[in-house]
Amino acid sequence: MVGPRRQPSRKGSMADVPQNLQDTIKSLEDTFDVSTAKLKEISDHFVKELEQGLTEEGGDIPMNVTWCMGFPDGHEQGTFLALDMGGTNLRVCEITLPEAKGEFDILQSKYRMPEELKTGTADELWEYIADCLQQFIEYHHEGEKLGQLPLGFTFSYPATQEYIDHGILQRWTKGFDIDGVEGKDVVAPFEQALADRGVPIKLTALINDTTGTMIASAYTDTDMKIGAIFGTGCNAAYMENCGSIPKIAHLNLPPDMPMAINCEYGAFDNAHKVLPRTKYDIIIDKESPRPGQQTYEKMIAGLYLGELFRLVCLDLYDNPEVRLFAGQDISRLRKAYTLDASFLSRIEEDPFGNLQETVDLFETELKLRVTRGECEVFRRLAELIGTRASRLSMCGISAICKKKDLKKCHVGADGSVFNKYPHFKPRAQKALREILDWPEGEKDWVDVRAAEDGSGVGAALIAALTIKRVKDGSSYGIRDPEAMKKLFSNLS
Ligand code: BGC
């Protein structure tokens, strides 16, 4: 039998929950709640780390210079390819920017990234990607005689870029662990794999998903000042002035010239100074392929939310005061990363007063029978993990706003957590309000809103902006400006 539709508050339902489970809920709240004062402290420290990352000496946050040097004006034109190497899929797009301001047409295909590829070899990766691009071209342009097609490649990992069409992978994140790529230029082997197949593509811009998100959103909204991803990983990009980037002072770029910075702030607080890490966060880090890296990301990003939930459940199973799943075989639950963020979303979205969907979820996914009281623990735990993620996520955003003195602006946001995790946005806006102290009664001054497709349209726009820049005679951060100019002389 199905219980009544659930009420917004679950307080009334706690009366039937055994005392030991009520105590458990209380203790989980103490573990995962992040107060306003703590958020403010983290945000203030964040500003310092952003500054530090721009210095010659550097710090935990890489603050990567991207050579994306300006916002679009909405009049960009041409046809561009975009390649998005996300976590689960590889997406190839052909994007046409027509004459009409701020518009685009998109043609796209997705290719599943085989799981083994993530821990395979560099050659396998580049060959797989080149094969997908070749297939795309053959399918959509069969028999056509093509010149070189400009490509924006969204490579969403930290990369040091001396040029926009170059990038040395600093380190893999988001669980990737492919041998022989870290510390090396990713463009050269990628181009080689294309050349080996005779695929007529010229990588024009290597970009990060956050930079793409910022630029794609700014294409249609001039209030958009930050691009952010709340997905498998977390990160943001914003526009800095070259004169405020001490680490490139030696290049003597005009001080007012804009330069997009890919913060790579998933690495915030790798020194463990302010983040309220729990024992579960510490286990996630230790067991990850890159312990000590991406401290902030590991507390808030989608890849880790299910794992946090799982680790708490295991802990409560072992706790003699609680004994979750007493007497049952928990072998499925023992498998690392067996739960993803959608497991928590589904618990948070369970519409029934008796949490029947949560009962069913445990039964189907984990082969575990759970009691009504246990379900109340799971519901609260999912809320706590989800709320902590959205609140902490706003420390990075608020820090950029403070650093750039952005009182009112839009933040273009993308990623599975932003798009799919229940209540992410209202929880995040509430946290921003607490951190930034907006006057009572004012609506949100900094508004985090769904972005345009950064890894597709954003990548195409950045490729367009780069070609336009080289044609206008600006050669900053372009490997071989003359060659690029010649190659794309036909593009307007
Ligand atoms: C990567 C960033 C990326 C973010 C969101 C992080 O793990 O290091 O480059 O922007 O995930 O995809």
Coordinates of C-alpha atoms and ligand atoms in Angstrom, one line a residue:
M1 CA 0.0 0.0 0.0
V2 CA 1.2 3.5 -0.8
G3 CA 1.3 6.1 2.0
P4 CA -0.2 9.6 1.7
R5 CA 1.6 12.3 -0.4
R6 CA 4.4 13.7 1.8
Q7 CA 4.1 17.0 3.6
P8 CA 6.8 19.6 3.2
S9 CA 8.2 19.1 6.7
R10 CA 9.0 15.7 8.1
K11 CA 9.1 16.9 11.7
G12 CA 5.8 15.2 12.6
S13 CA 6.9 11.9 11.2
M14 CA 9.8 11.7 13.7
A15 CA 7.5 10.7 16.6
D16 CA 7.6 7.0 15.4
V17 CA 11.3 7.0 14.9
P18 CA 13.2 5.0 17.6
Q19 CA 15.3 7.1 20.0
N20 CA 18.7 5.7 18.8
L21 CA 17.9 6.8 15.2
Q22 CA 16.7 10.2 16.3
D23 CA 20.1 10.6 18.1
T24 CA 21.8 9.4 14.9
I25 CA 20.0 12.1 12.9
K26 CA 21.1 14.7 15.5
S27 CA 24.7 13.6 15.3
L28 CA 24.6 13.7 11.5
E29 CA 23.3 17.2 11.6
D30 CA 26.2 18.2 13.8
T31 CA 28.6 16.6 11.4
F32 CA 27.3 18.1 8.1
D33 CA 25.7 21.4 9.0
V34 CA 27.8 24.4 7.9
S35 CA 26.9 27.6 9.7
T36 CA 26.7 31.1 8.2
A37 CA 29.8 32.1 10.2
K38 CA 31.8 29.1 8.8
L39 CA 30.6 29.9 5.2
K40 CA 31.9 33.5 5.6
E41 CA 35.2 32.3 7.0
I42 CA 35.7 29.9 4.1
S43 CA 34.7 32.6 1.6
D44 CA 37.2 35.1 3.0
H45 CA 40.0 32.5 2.9
F46 CA 38.9 31.6 -0.6
V47 CA 39.5 35.2 -1.8
K48 CA 43.1 35.0 -0.5
E49 CA 43.7 31.7 -2.3
L50 CA 42.3 33.1 -5.6
E51 CA 44.8 36.0 -5.2
Q52 CA 47.6 33.7 -4.3
G53 CA 47.0 31.6 -7.4
L54 CA 47.6 34.6 -9.6
T55 CA 51.0 35.2 -8.2
E56 CA 54.3 34.0 -9.7
E57 CA 54.7 31.8 -6.6
G58 CA 51.3 30.3 -6.9
G59 CA 49.2 28.4 -4.4
D60 CA 46.7 25.6 -4.1
I61 CA 44.3 27.0 -6.7
P62 CA 46.0 27.0 -10.1
M63 CA 44.1 30.1 -11.6
N64 CA 45.0 29.1 -15.1
V65 CA 45.4 31.7 -17.8
T66 CA 43.3 30.6 -20.7
W67 CA 44.0 33.1 -23.6
C68 CA 40.3 33.6 -24.1
M69 CA 40.6 37.3 -24.2
G70 CA 37.2 38.9 -24.3
F71 CA 33.5 38.4 -24.3
P72 CA 31.5 37.8 -27.5
D73 CA 29.5 40.7 -28.9
G74 CA 26.7 38.4 -30.3
H75 CA 27.9 39.0 -33.9
E76 CA 30.3 36.1 -34.2
Q77 CA 29.7 34.1 -37.4
G78 CA 30.8 30.9 -39.1
T79 CA 30.7 27.1 -38.7
F80 CA 32.8 25.5 -36.0
L81 CA 33.3 22.1 -34.5
A82 CA 33.2 21.5 -30.8
L83 CA 34.4 18.5 -29.0
D84 CA 33.5 17.9 -25.4
M85 CA 35.4 15.4 -23.4
G86 CA 33.1 15.1 -20.4
G87 CA 33.2 12.3 -17.8
T88 CA 30.7 9.9 -19.3
N89 CA 30.3 10.9 -22.9
L90 CA 32.2 12.3 -25.7
R91 CA 30.2 14.9 -27.6
V92 CA 31.0 16.2 -31.0
C93 CA 29.0 19.2 -32.3
E94 CA 28.9 21.3 -35.4
I95 CA 27.8 24.8 -34.5
T96 CA 26.8 27.4 -36.9
L97 CA 26.7 31.0 -35.7
P98 CA 24.4 32.8 -38.2
E99 CA 24.1 36.5 -38.9
A100 CA 21.3 37.0 -36.4
K101 CA 22.7 38.3 -33.1
G102 CA 23.1 35.8 -30.3
E103 CA 21.7 32.8 -32.3
F104 CA 23.2 29.4 -33.2
D105 CA 22.3 26.1 -34.8
I106 CA 23.7 22.9 -33.5
L107 CA 24.2 19.4 -34.9
Q108 CA 25.6 16.9 -32.5
S109 CA 26.4 13.3 -31.8
K110 CA 27.3 11.6 -28.6
Y111 CA 29.7 8.7 -28.1
R112 CA 29.9 6.7 -24.9
M113 CA 33.3 6.9 -23.3
P114 CA 34.1 3.3 -22.4
E115 CA 34.8 3.1 -18.6
E116 CA 38.2 1.3 -19.3
L117 CA 39.4 4.3 -21.2
K118 CA 39.5 6.4 -18.0
T119 CA 42.2 4.2 -16.6
G120 CA 43.8 3.1 -19.9
T121 CA 46.7 4.6 -21.9
A122 CA 47.2 7.9 -23.6
D123 CA 47.3 6.3 -27.1
E124 CA 44.0 4.6 -26.5
L125 CA 42.4 7.9 -25.4
W126 CA 43.6 10.0 -28.4
E127 CA 42.8 7.2 -30.9
Y128 CA 39.3 6.8 -29.5
I129 CA 38.6 10.5 -29.7
A130 CA 40.0 10.8 -33.2
D131 CA 37.9 7.9 -34.3
C132 CA 34.8 9.6 -33.0
L133 CA 35.6 12.8 -34.8
Q134 CA 36.3 10.9 -38.0
Q135 CA 33.0 9.1 -37.7
F136 CA 31.2 12.4 -37.2
I137 CA 32.8 14.0 -40.2
E138 CA 32.2 11.0 -42.4
Y139 CA 28.6 10.8 -41.3
H140 CA 27.7 14.4 -41.7
H141 CA 29.9 15.4 -44.6
E142 CA 30.0 12.2 -46.7
G143 CA 31.6 12.9 -50.1
E144 CA 32.1 16.6 -49.5
K145 CA 35.4 18.3 -50.2
L146 CA 36.3 20.0 -46.9
G147 CA 38.9 22.5 -46.0
Q148 CA 40.3 22.5 -42.5
L149 CA 37.5 22.9 -40.0
P150 CA 38.2 24.9 -36.9
L151 CA 37.6 23.1 -33.6
G152 CA 37.1 24.2 -30.0
F153 CA 38.1 21.3 -27.7
T154 CA 36.5 21.4 -24.3
F155 CA 39.0 19.6 -22.1
S156 CA 37.7 20.0 -18.6
Y157 CA 40.8 19.2 -16.5
P158 CA 43.5 21.6 -15.2
A159 CA 45.9 22.6 -18.0
T160 CA 48.7 25.1 -18.2
Q161 CA 48.4 27.0 -21.4
E162 CA 51.1 29.0 -23.0
Y163 CA 48.8 29.4 -26.0
I164 CA 45.2 28.9 -26.5
D165 CA 45.9 26.0 -28.9
H166 CA 48.2 24.2 -26.5
G167 CA 47.8 22.8 -22.9
I168 CA 49.8 20.7 -20.5
L169 CA 47.7 18.6 -18.3
Q170 CA 48.5 19.5 -14.7
R171 CA 46.7 16.5 -13.2
W172 CA 43.7 14.3 -13.9
T173 CA 40.7 15.0 -11.8
K174 CA 37.2 13.4 -11.5
G175 CA 38.5 9.9 -11.1
F176 CA 40.4 9.8 -14.5
D177 CA 43.8 8.1 -14.3
I178 CA 45.2 7.7 -17.8
D179 CA 48.9 7.0 -17.9
G180 CA 51.3 9.2 -19.8
V181 CA 49.2 12.4 -20.1
E182 CA 49.9 14.4 -16.9
G183 CA 52.7 16.9 -17.4
K184 CA 52.5 16.7 -21.2
D185 CA 50.9 18.7 -24.0
V186 CA 47.6 17.2 -24.9
V187 CA 47.2 19.0 -28.2
A188 CA 50.2 17.5 -30.0
P189 CA 49.1 13.8 -29.6
F190 CA 45.5 14.7 -30.3
E191 CA 46.5 16.5 -33.6
Q192 CA 48.7 13.5 -34.5
A193 CA 45.9 11.1 -34.1
L194 CA 43.8 13.3 -36.4
A195 CA 46.6 13.6 -38.9
D196 CA 47.1 9.8 -38.9
R197 CA 43.5 9.4 -40.0
G198 CA 43.6 12.3 -42.5
V199 CA 40.7 14.1 -40.6
P200 CA 40.6 17.7 -41.8
I201 CA 40.3 19.4 -38.4
K202 CA 42.4 22.2 -36.9
L203 CA 42.3 22.6 -33.2
T204 CA 41.8 26.3 -32.7
A205 CA 41.1 26.6 -29.0
L206 CA 41.6 24.2 -26.1
I207 CA 39.1 25.4 -23.4
N208 CA 37.7 24.5 -20.1
D209 CA 34.0 23.8 -19.6
T210 CA 33.8 26.8 -17.1
T211 CA 35.3 29.2 -19.6
G212 CA 33.0 27.8 -22.3
T213 CA 30.0 28.2 -20.0
M214 CA 30.9 31.8 -19.2
I215 CA 31.4 32.8 -22.8
A216 CA 28.3 30.9 -24.1
S217 CA 26.1 32.6 -21.5
A218 CA 27.6 36.0 -22.1
Y219 CA 26.7 35.6 -25.8
T220 CA 23.1 36.3 -24.9
D221 CA 23.3 37.9 -21.5
T222 CA 25.7 40.8 -20.8
D223 CA 25.2 40.5 -17.0
M224 CA 26.9 37.1 -17.1
K225 CA 30.2 37.5 -15.3
I226 CA 31.1 34.0 -14.1
G227 CA 30.8 30.5 -15.6
A228 CA 30.5 27.7 -13.1
I229 CA 30.1 23.9 -13.2
F230 CA 28.4 22.0 -10.5
G231 CA 28.6 18.6 -11.9
T232 CA 30.8 15.5 -11.6
G233 CA 33.5 18.1 -10.8
C234 CA 33.3 21.7 -9.6
N235 CA 35.0 24.8 -10.9
A236 CA 34.5 28.3 -12.1
A237 CA 35.9 30.9 -14.6
Y238 CA 35.8 34.7 -14.6
M239 CA 37.3 37.5 -16.5
E240 CA 40.4 39.2 -15.0
N241 CA 42.4 42.1 -16.2
C242 CA 45.9 41.2 -17.5
G243 CA 47.4 43.8 -15.2
S244 CA 46.0 41.9 -12.1
I245 CA 47.8 38.7 -13.0
P246 CA 51.3 39.0 -11.6
K247 CA 52.3 35.6 -13.0
I248 CA 52.1 36.9 -16.5
A249 CA 53.5 40.4 -15.8
H250 CA 56.7 39.5 -17.8
L251 CA 54.6 39.3 -20.9
N252 CA 53.8 43.0 -20.7
L253 CA 50.3 42.6 -21.9
P254 CA 48.1 45.8 -21.8
P255 CA 46.9 46.0 -18.2
D256 CA 43.3 46.5 -19.1
M257 CA 43.1 43.7 -21.6
P258 CA 40.7 41.0 -20.4
M259 CA 41.8 37.5 -19.8
A260 CA 39.6 34.6 -18.7
I261 CA 40.9 32.7 -15.7
N262 CA 40.0 29.1 -15.3
C263 CA 40.3 29.0 -11.5
E264 CA 40.4 25.2 -11.0
Y265 CA 39.2 25.9 -7.6
G266 CA 38.3 22.3 -6.9
A267 CA 41.8 22.4 -5.4
F268 CA 40.8 25.0 -2.8
D269 CA 42.1 24.3 0.7
N270 CA 44.4 21.4 -0.3
A271 CA 46.3 22.7 2.7
H272 CA 43.3 21.9 5.0
K273 CA 43.0 25.2 6.7
V274 CA 39.3 26.0 6.7
L275 CA 37.0 23.4 5.2
P276 CA 35.1 21.4 7.8
R277 CA 36.2 18.0 6.6
T278 CA 34.5 15.0 8.2
K279 CA 36.0 11.6 8.6
Y280 CA 34.1 10.6 5.5
D281 CA 35.7 13.3 3.4
I282 CA 39.1 12.1 4.6
I283 CA 38.4 8.5 3.5
I284 CA 37.2 9.7 0.0
D285 CA 40.4 11.6 -0.4
K286 CA 42.6 8.8 0.8
E287 CA 41.0 6.2 -1.4
S288 CA 41.0 8.4 -4.5
P289 CA 43.5 8.1 -7.4
R290 CA 45.0 11.5 -6.4
P291 CA 45.0 11.8 -2.6
G292 CA 45.7 15.4 -1.4
Q293 CA 44.3 16.9 -4.5
Q294 CA 40.9 18.6 -5.1
T295 CA 39.9 18.9 -1.5
Y296 CA 37.0 21.2 -2.1
E297 CA 35.7 19.3 -5.1
K298 CA 35.7 16.1 -3.1
M299 CA 33.3 17.6 -0.6
I300 CA 30.8 19.0 -3.0
A301 CA 30.9 17.5 -6.5
G302 CA 28.5 15.0 -8.0
L303 CA 31.1 12.3 -8.3
Y304 CA 31.4 12.1 -4.5
L305 CA 27.9 12.7 -3.1
G306 CA 26.8 9.1 -3.4
E307 CA 30.1 7.9 -2.0
L308 CA 29.7 10.1 1.0
F309 CA 26.3 8.7 1.6
R310 CA 27.6 5.2 1.3
L311 CA 30.4 5.7 3.7
V312 CA 28.1 7.1 6.4
C313 CA 25.7 4.1 5.9
L314 CA 28.7 1.7 6.4
D315 CA 29.7 3.6 9.5
L316 CA 26.2 3.3 10.9
Y317 CA 26.1 -0.4 10.1
D318 CA 29.2 -0.9 12.2
N319 CA 28.0 1.3 15.0
P320 CA 26.5 -0.9 17.7
E321 CA 24.2 1.9 18.9
V322 CA 22.6 2.1 15.5
R323 CA 23.1 -1.1 13.6
L324 CA 21.5 -0.1 10.3
F325 CA 20.5 -3.1 8.1
A326 CA 20.9 -5.4 11.1
G327 CA 21.5 -9.0 10.2
Q328 CA 21.5 -8.4 6.4
D329 CA 24.1 -9.1 3.7
I330 CA 25.5 -5.6 2.9
S331 CA 28.0 -6.8 0.2
R332 CA 26.5 -4.5 -2.4
L333 CA 26.9 -1.5 -0.2
R334 CA 30.5 -2.4 0.4
K335 CA 31.5 -1.7 -3.2
A336 CA 33.1 1.8 -3.5
Y337 CA 31.2 4.3 -5.8
T338 CA 28.3 1.9 -6.1
L339 CA 25.9 4.8 -5.4
D340 CA 25.8 8.0 -7.4
A341 CA 24.3 11.4 -6.8
S342 CA 21.0 10.3 -8.4
F343 CA 20.5 7.9 -5.5
L344 CA 20.4 10.8 -3.1
S345 CA 18.2 12.9 -5.5
R346 CA 15.7 10.1 -5.5
I347 CA 15.6 9.9 -1.7
E348 CA 15.2 13.7 -1.5
E349 CA 12.4 13.5 -4.0
D350 CA 10.5 10.6 -2.4
P351 CA 7.0 12.1 -2.4
F352 CA 5.4 9.7 0.1
G353 CA 4.8 10.3 3.7
N354 CA 6.1 6.8 4.5
L355 CA 9.1 7.1 2.2
Q356 CA 8.0 4.1 0.2
E357 CA 10.2 5.0 -2.7
T358 CA 13.2 5.0 -0.5
V359 CA 12.3 1.6 0.8
D360 CA 12.0 0.4 -2.9
L361 CA 15.3 2.0 -3.8
F362 CA 17.3 0.2 -1.2
E363 CA 15.6 -3.0 -2.2
T364 CA 16.3 -2.7 -5.9
E365 CA 19.7 -1.1 -5.8
L366 CA 21.2 -2.7 -2.7
K367 CA 19.1 -5.7 -1.9
L368 CA 18.5 -4.3 1.5
R369 CA 15.2 -4.2 3.5
V370 CA 15.0 -1.0 5.5
T371 CA 12.6 0.2 8.2
R372 CA 10.6 3.3 8.3
G373 CA 12.9 4.8 11.0
E374 CA 16.0 4.0 8.9
C375 CA 14.3 5.8 6.0
E376 CA 14.1 8.9 8.1
V377 CA 17.8 8.7 8.7
F378 CA 18.5 8.3 4.9
R379 CA 16.2 11.1 4.0
R380 CA 17.9 13.5 6.5
L381 CA 21.3 12.3 5.5
A382 CA 20.6 13.0 1.8
E383 CA 19.3 16.4 2.7
L384 CA 22.4 17.1 4.7
I385 CA 24.9 16.0 2.1
G386 CA 23.0 17.9 -0.7
T387 CA 22.6 21.0 1.4
R388 CA 26.2 21.0 2.5
A389 CA 27.3 20.7 -1.2
S390 CA 25.2 23.6 -2.4
R391 CA 26.2 25.8 0.6
L392 CA 29.9 25.1 0.3
S393 CA 29.6 25.5 -3.5
M394 CA 28.7 29.2 -3.0
C395 CA 32.0 29.9 -1.1
G396 CA 33.9 29.9 -4.4
I397 CA 31.3 32.0 -6.2
S398 CA 31.0 34.6 -3.5
A399 CA 34.8 34.8 -3.3
I400 CA 35.1 35.6 -7.0
C401 CA 32.3 38.3 -6.5
K402 CA 34.3 39.8 -3.6
K403 CA 37.6 39.7 -5.4
K404 CA 36.1 41.4 -8.5
D405 CA 33.8 43.6 -6.5
L406 CA 30.8 42.2 -8.4
K407 CA 27.8 43.4 -6.4
K408 CA 25.2 42.4 -8.9
C409 CA 25.6 39.9 -11.7
H410 CA 24.5 36.6 -13.2
V411 CA 26.5 33.4 -12.9
G412 CA 26.0 30.9 -15.7
A413 CA 25.8 27.5 -14.2
D414 CA 25.8 24.0 -15.7
G415 CA 26.5 20.4 -14.6
S416 CA 24.4 17.5 -13.4
V417 CA 24.2 18.7 -9.8
F418 CA 23.0 22.1 -10.7
N419 CA 20.6 20.8 -13.3
K420 CA 19.3 17.7 -11.6
Y421 CA 19.9 17.7 -7.8
P422 CA 16.7 18.8 -6.0
H423 CA 16.7 22.2 -4.3
F424 CA 20.3 22.9 -5.3
K425 CA 19.6 26.4 -6.6
P426 CA 17.4 27.7 -3.7
R427 CA 19.8 26.3 -1.1
A428 CA 22.7 27.9 -3.0
Q429 CA 21.0 31.3 -3.3
K430 CA 20.2 31.2 0.4
A431 CA 23.9 30.5 1.2
L432 CA 25.0 33.4 -1.1
R433 CA 22.6 35.7 0.7
E434 CA 24.1 34.7 4.1
I435 CA 27.7 35.1 2.9
L436 CA 27.2 38.4 1.0
D437 CA 24.7 40.0 3.4
W438 CA 22.3 41.4 0.9
P439 CA 19.9 43.9 2.4
E440 CA 16.7 42.5 3.8
G441 CA 13.9 42.4 1.3
E442 CA 16.2 42.7 -1.8
K443 CA 16.0 40.0 -4.4
D444 CA 19.1 38.0 -5.2
W445 CA 21.9 40.4 -6.4
V446 CA 24.1 37.5 -7.6
D447 CA 21.8 35.1 -9.5
V448 CA 23.1 31.7 -10.4
R449 CA 21.1 30.6 -13.5
A450 CA 21.1 27.8 -16.0
A451 CA 23.8 28.5 -18.6
E452 CA 23.9 28.1 -22.4
D453 CA 25.7 25.0 -23.6
G454 CA 29.3 26.0 -22.7
S455 CA 31.1 22.9 -24.0
G456 CA 29.4 23.1 -27.4
V457 CA 28.4 26.7 -28.2
G458 CA 31.0 28.1 -25.8
A459 CA 33.8 26.2 -27.4
A460 CA 32.6 27.3 -30.9
L461 CA 32.4 30.9 -29.8
I462 CA 35.9 30.8 -28.3
A463 CA 37.3 29.3 -31.5
A464 CA 35.4 32.1 -33.4
L465 CA 36.8 34.8 -31.1
T466 CA 40.4 33.4 -31.5
I467 CA 40.2 33.5 -35.3
K468 CA 38.7 37.0 -35.2
R469 CA 41.5 38.1 -32.9
V470 CA 44.3 36.7 -35.1
K471 CA 42.7 38.4 -38.1
D472 CA 42.5 41.7 -36.3
G473 CA 46.3 41.4 -35.7
S474 CA 46.3 40.3 -32.0
S475 CA 48.7 37.4 -31.7
Y476 CA 48.7 37.0 -28.0
G477 CA 48.6 33.4 -26.8
I478 CA 48.3 31.9 -30.3
R479 CA 51.0 29.3 -31.2
D480 CA 51.4 30.2 -34.8
P481 CA 49.3 33.2 -35.6
E482 CA 50.3 33.5 -39.2
A483 CA 49.5 29.9 -40.0
M484 CA 46.1 30.3 -38.3
K485 CA 45.3 33.5 -40.2
K486 CA 46.2 31.8 -43.5
L487 CA 44.3 28.7 -42.7
F488 CA 41.1 30.5 -41.9
S489 CA 41.3 33.4 -44.3
N490 CA 38.0 32.3 -45.9
L491 CA 36.1 32.8 -42.6
S492 CA 34.6 36.1 -41.9
Ligands
BGC1 C1 38.2 19.9 -13.4 C2 37.9 21.2 -14.1 C3 36.4 21.2 -14.5 C4 35.5 20.8 -13.4 C5 34.1 20.7 -13.9 C6 37.2 19.6 -12.4 O1 37.5 18.3 -11.8 O2 39.5 19.9 -12.9 O3 38.7 21.5 -15.1 O4 36.1 22.5 -14.9 O5 35.9 19.5 -12.9 O6 33.9 19.8 -14.9

